[in-house]
């Protein structure tokens, strides 16, 4: 197996830096014009074809699971394949309008929490990581729409498996990523995966940075 050294371009670094915007205080919308006076109740998911798995932890009892957390999901079953590195990402299921934690009233009016169940299949030819920081949901907004950890604990309590920060070898890994998406209730959602530039160690082979996209809504 050849080792691939990722050379992360500035655009990807900026993307990664924007991925965490949930330090516990509410954050303004990109325009800075959103103001909230009342709590927002996230709507439930109306179309579905699969149901939620049962909690896998003994501590995740029915009383622990947030009542507004989705129990039904939309099947997507779309795959991104990297022809250069021979790895792939499959979008299995989608859950929209996840409930916001307390203290995020303004954000809940402007943004939507969207969960994707993904399967990451690492390359068998190269050891190049598939990283969660390289994913974003594209709605046409200038907001980065990257993974956000603010409800990770609630998802784990509900019995769902989260994806790791990255995988670079081994068997396929399946889990969930939650994205903070602008605008709320967008009619079209596209998953973007930006592979960083890669130089194959010990060779002259290199691959430029490339963004792969797959439609998930609309």
Short mmCIF file of C-alpha atoms in Angstrom, two decimals:
data_model
loop_
_atom_site.label_atom_id
_atom_site.label_comp_id
_atom_site.label_asym_id
_atom_site.label_seq_id
_atom_site.Cartn_x
_atom_site.Cartn_y
_atom_site.Cartn_z
CA UNK A 1 0.00 0.00 0.00
CA UNK A 2 1.36 3.40 -0.99
CA UNK A 3 1.23 6.32 1.38
CA UNK A 4 -0.46 9.44 0.10
CA UNK A 5 0.56 12.71 1.69
CA UNK A 6 -2.27 15.22 1.71
CA UNK A 7 -1.29 18.78 0.89
CA UNK A 8 -4.24 20.74 2.24
CA UNK A 9 -4.98 23.88 0.20
CA UNK A 10 -5.87 27.17 1.88
CA UNK A 11 -9.51 26.79 0.87
CA UNK A 12 -9.78 23.52 2.75
CA UNK A 13 -8.05 24.96 5.81
CA UNK A 14 -10.58 27.76 5.88
CA UNK A 15 -13.37 25.24 5.53
CA UNK A 16 -12.06 23.23 8.45
CA UNK A 17 -11.69 26.32 10.56
CA UNK A 18 -15.33 27.22 10.02
CA UNK A 19 -16.61 23.79 10.98
CA UNK A 20 -17.02 24.51 14.65
CA UNK A 21 -19.30 27.41 15.45
CA UNK A 22 -21.16 26.09 18.45
CA UNK A 23 -19.21 27.06 21.49
CA UNK A 24 -22.35 27.33 23.60
CA UNK A 25 -23.45 30.86 22.73
CA UNK A 26 -25.90 31.65 19.97
CA UNK A 27 -24.32 32.80 16.72
CA UNK A 28 -25.74 35.37 14.26
CA UNK A 29 -26.70 34.61 10.70
CA UNK A 30 -24.26 35.58 7.92
CA UNK A 31 -26.16 38.83 7.36
CA UNK A 32 -26.29 39.58 11.08
CA UNK A 33 -29.98 40.52 10.83
CA UNK A 34 -31.65 37.60 12.58
CA UNK A 35 -33.16 38.29 15.98
CA UNK A 36 -35.25 35.82 17.95
CA UNK A 37 -37.71 36.50 20.73
CA UNK A 38 -39.37 33.10 20.99
CA UNK A 39 -38.05 29.57 21.04
CA UNK A 40 -38.42 27.69 17.76
CA UNK A 41 -39.83 24.17 17.69
CA UNK A 42 -38.16 22.12 14.97
CA UNK A 43 -40.67 20.53 12.62
CA UNK A 44 -40.75 16.74 12.38
CA UNK A 45 -39.70 14.77 9.35
CA UNK A 46 -42.73 14.07 7.19
CA UNK A 47 -41.45 11.64 4.53
CA UNK A 48 -39.58 8.52 5.42
CA UNK A 49 -38.78 5.00 4.43
CA UNK A 50 -36.69 3.76 7.34
CA UNK A 51 -36.98 3.93 11.10
CA UNK A 52 -34.45 4.77 13.74
CA UNK A 53 -32.36 2.01 15.33
CA UNK A 54 -32.96 1.15 18.94
CA UNK A 55 -30.57 2.76 21.44
CA UNK A 56 -27.41 0.72 21.77
CA UNK A 57 -26.35 1.95 25.19
CA UNK A 58 -27.88 0.67 28.39
CA UNK A 59 -28.00 4.25 29.66
CA UNK A 60 -29.94 5.45 26.62
CA UNK A 61 -33.41 4.82 27.98
CA UNK A 62 -36.58 6.26 26.48
CA UNK A 63 -36.48 9.06 29.04
CA UNK A 64 -33.01 10.07 27.87
CA UNK A 65 -33.87 10.35 24.16
CA UNK A 66 -34.94 13.87 23.08
CA UNK A 67 -38.63 13.78 22.20
CA UNK A 68 -38.12 15.88 19.04
CA UNK A 69 -35.29 13.76 17.68
CA UNK A 70 -36.32 12.20 14.34
CA UNK A 71 -37.35 8.57 14.35
CA UNK A 72 -37.89 8.28 10.59
CA UNK A 73 -35.50 9.13 7.78
CA UNK A 74 -35.34 9.71 4.04
CA UNK A 75 -33.32 7.19 2.05
CA UNK A 76 -30.73 8.78 -0.24
CA UNK A 77 -28.37 6.00 -1.41
CA UNK A 78 -26.03 8.17 -3.49
CA UNK A 79 -22.30 7.48 -3.80
CA UNK A 80 -19.25 9.67 -4.44
CA UNK A 81 -16.34 7.72 -5.94
CA UNK A 82 -12.82 9.14 -6.21
CA UNK A 83 -11.35 7.73 -9.46
CA UNK A 84 -7.83 8.76 -8.48
CA UNK A 85 -7.51 7.41 -4.96
CA UNK A 86 -10.17 4.69 -5.29
CA UNK A 87 -12.07 5.54 -2.10
CA UNK A 88 -15.80 6.22 -1.88
CA UNK A 89 -18.46 7.91 0.23
CA UNK A 90 -22.06 6.68 0.23
CA UNK A 91 -24.90 8.86 1.55
CA UNK A 92 -27.36 6.37 3.01
CA UNK A 93 -30.01 8.36 4.89
CA UNK A 94 -31.02 11.92 5.71
CA UNK A 95 -32.75 13.49 8.72
CA UNK A 96 -33.78 17.15 8.63
CA UNK A 97 -34.79 19.70 11.25
CA UNK A 98 -33.03 18.16 14.23
CA UNK A 99 -33.93 19.91 17.50
CA UNK A 100 -31.63 22.71 18.66
CA UNK A 101 -30.18 22.84 22.19
CA UNK A 102 -31.47 25.46 24.60
CA UNK A 103 -29.94 28.89 24.11
CA UNK A 104 -29.88 28.90 20.29
CA UNK A 105 -33.14 30.71 19.52
CA UNK A 106 -31.72 33.02 16.86
CA UNK A 107 -29.78 30.24 15.17
CA UNK A 108 -32.86 28.01 15.13
CA UNK A 109 -34.73 30.67 13.16
CA UNK A 110 -31.99 31.04 10.55
CA UNK A 111 -30.27 27.66 10.31
CA UNK A 112 -31.25 24.00 10.14
CA UNK A 113 -29.50 21.00 11.68
CA UNK A 114 -29.29 18.26 9.07
CA UNK A 115 -27.99 14.74 9.79
CA UNK A 116 -26.51 12.45 7.13
CA UNK A 117 -25.71 8.78 7.56
CA UNK A 118 -22.58 8.08 5.52
CA UNK A 119 -20.43 5.07 4.74
CA UNK A 120 -16.76 5.88 4.21
CA UNK A 121 -14.86 3.24 2.24
CA UNK A 122 -11.09 3.88 2.37
CA UNK A 123 -8.87 3.18 -0.61
CA UNK A 124 -7.07 -0.16 -0.73
CA UNK A 125 -4.32 1.36 -2.89
CA UNK A 126 -3.40 4.45 -0.86
CA UNK A 127 -3.49 5.53 2.78
CA UNK A 128 -5.15 8.92 2.41
CA UNK A 129 -7.69 9.92 5.07
CA UNK A 130 -11.35 10.59 4.49
CA UNK A 131 -11.97 13.47 6.93
CA UNK A 132 -15.21 14.93 8.20
CA UNK A 133 -13.76 18.45 7.92
CA UNK A 134 -13.76 18.04 4.13
CA UNK A 135 -17.56 17.73 3.88
CA UNK A 136 -20.14 20.49 3.47
CA UNK A 137 -23.78 20.79 2.44
CA UNK A 138 -24.23 23.20 -0.43
CA UNK A 139 -27.47 25.21 -0.59
CA UNK A 140 -26.11 28.11 -2.64
CA UNK A 141 -25.49 30.06 0.57
CA UNK A 142 -22.10 31.61 1.34
CA UNK A 143 -22.30 30.13 4.83
CA UNK A 144 -19.92 27.12 5.01
CA UNK A 145 -22.61 24.58 6.09
CA UNK A 146 -20.02 22.26 7.63
CA UNK A 147 -20.33 19.53 10.30
CA UNK A 148 -21.19 20.91 13.73
CA UNK A 149 -20.84 18.95 17.01
CA UNK A 150 -23.44 20.79 19.09
CA UNK A 151 -25.94 17.90 19.17
CA UNK A 152 -23.45 15.02 19.01
CA UNK A 153 -24.12 14.07 22.63
CA UNK A 154 -27.88 13.96 22.03
CA UNK A 155 -27.39 11.74 18.99
CA UNK A 156 -25.17 9.35 20.93
CA UNK A 157 -27.73 9.25 23.74
CA UNK A 158 -30.38 8.36 21.18
CA UNK A 159 -28.29 5.35 20.16
CA UNK A 160 -26.79 6.54 16.88
CA UNK A 161 -23.17 6.00 15.85
CA UNK A 162 -21.15 9.10 14.94
CA UNK A 163 -18.41 9.03 12.32
CA UNK A 164 -14.84 9.53 13.56
CA UNK A 165 -12.82 12.60 12.64
CA UNK A 166 -11.14 10.58 9.87
CA UNK A 167 -10.37 7.11 8.53
CA UNK A 168 -7.43 6.27 6.29
CA UNK A 169 -7.42 2.48 6.04
CA UNK A 170 -9.31 -0.66 6.98
CA UNK A 171 -12.92 -1.67 6.52
CA UNK A 172 -15.78 0.68 5.57
CA UNK A 173 -17.10 2.81 8.44
CA UNK A 174 -20.74 3.90 8.74
CA UNK A 175 -22.02 6.68 10.98
CA UNK A 176 -23.69 10.07 11.20
CA UNK A 177 -22.56 13.66 10.63
CA UNK A 178 -24.68 16.65 11.62
CA UNK A 179 -24.39 19.86 9.62
CA UNK A 180 -25.41 23.42 10.48
CA UNK A 181 -27.13 24.54 7.29
CA UNK A 182 -28.12 27.96 5.94
CA UNK A 183 -30.88 28.66 5.10
CA UNK A 184 -33.39 26.75 7.14
CA UNK A 185 -35.70 24.56 5.04
CA UNK A 186 -33.63 24.93 1.86
CA UNK A 187 -35.34 23.35 -1.15
CA UNK A 188 -32.11 21.88 -2.55
CA UNK A 189 -29.24 20.23 -0.67
CA UNK A 190 -26.02 18.94 -2.25
CA UNK A 191 -23.23 17.17 -0.38
CA UNK A 192 -19.76 18.43 -1.34
CA UNK A 193 -16.64 16.42 -0.55
CA UNK A 194 -13.40 18.34 -1.14
CA UNK A 195 -10.44 16.03 -1.45
CA UNK A 196 -7.20 17.90 -0.66
CA UNK A 197 -4.25 17.91 -3.02
CA UNK A 198 -2.24 14.71 -2.67
CA UNK A 199 1.40 13.78 -3.31
CA UNK A 200 2.12 10.03 -3.33
CA UNK A 201 5.13 9.37 -1.11
CA UNK A 202 8.23 8.10 -2.94
CA UNK A 203 6.81 8.82 -6.40
CA UNK A 204 6.20 11.70 -8.75
CA UNK A 205 2.49 10.99 -8.74
CA UNK A 206 0.25 13.73 -7.41
CA UNK A 207 -3.41 14.65 -7.61
CA UNK A 208 -4.82 18.18 -7.36
CA UNK A 209 -7.52 19.15 -4.91
CA UNK A 210 -10.94 18.26 -6.24
CA UNK A 211 -14.53 18.70 -5.08
CA UNK A 212 -17.03 15.88 -5.65
CA UNK A 213 -20.75 16.59 -5.31
CA UNK A 214 -23.91 14.52 -5.03
CA UNK A 215 -27.50 15.70 -4.71
CA UNK A 216 -29.34 14.67 -1.55
CA UNK A 217 -32.50 16.83 -1.72
CA UNK A 218 -34.18 18.44 -4.71
#
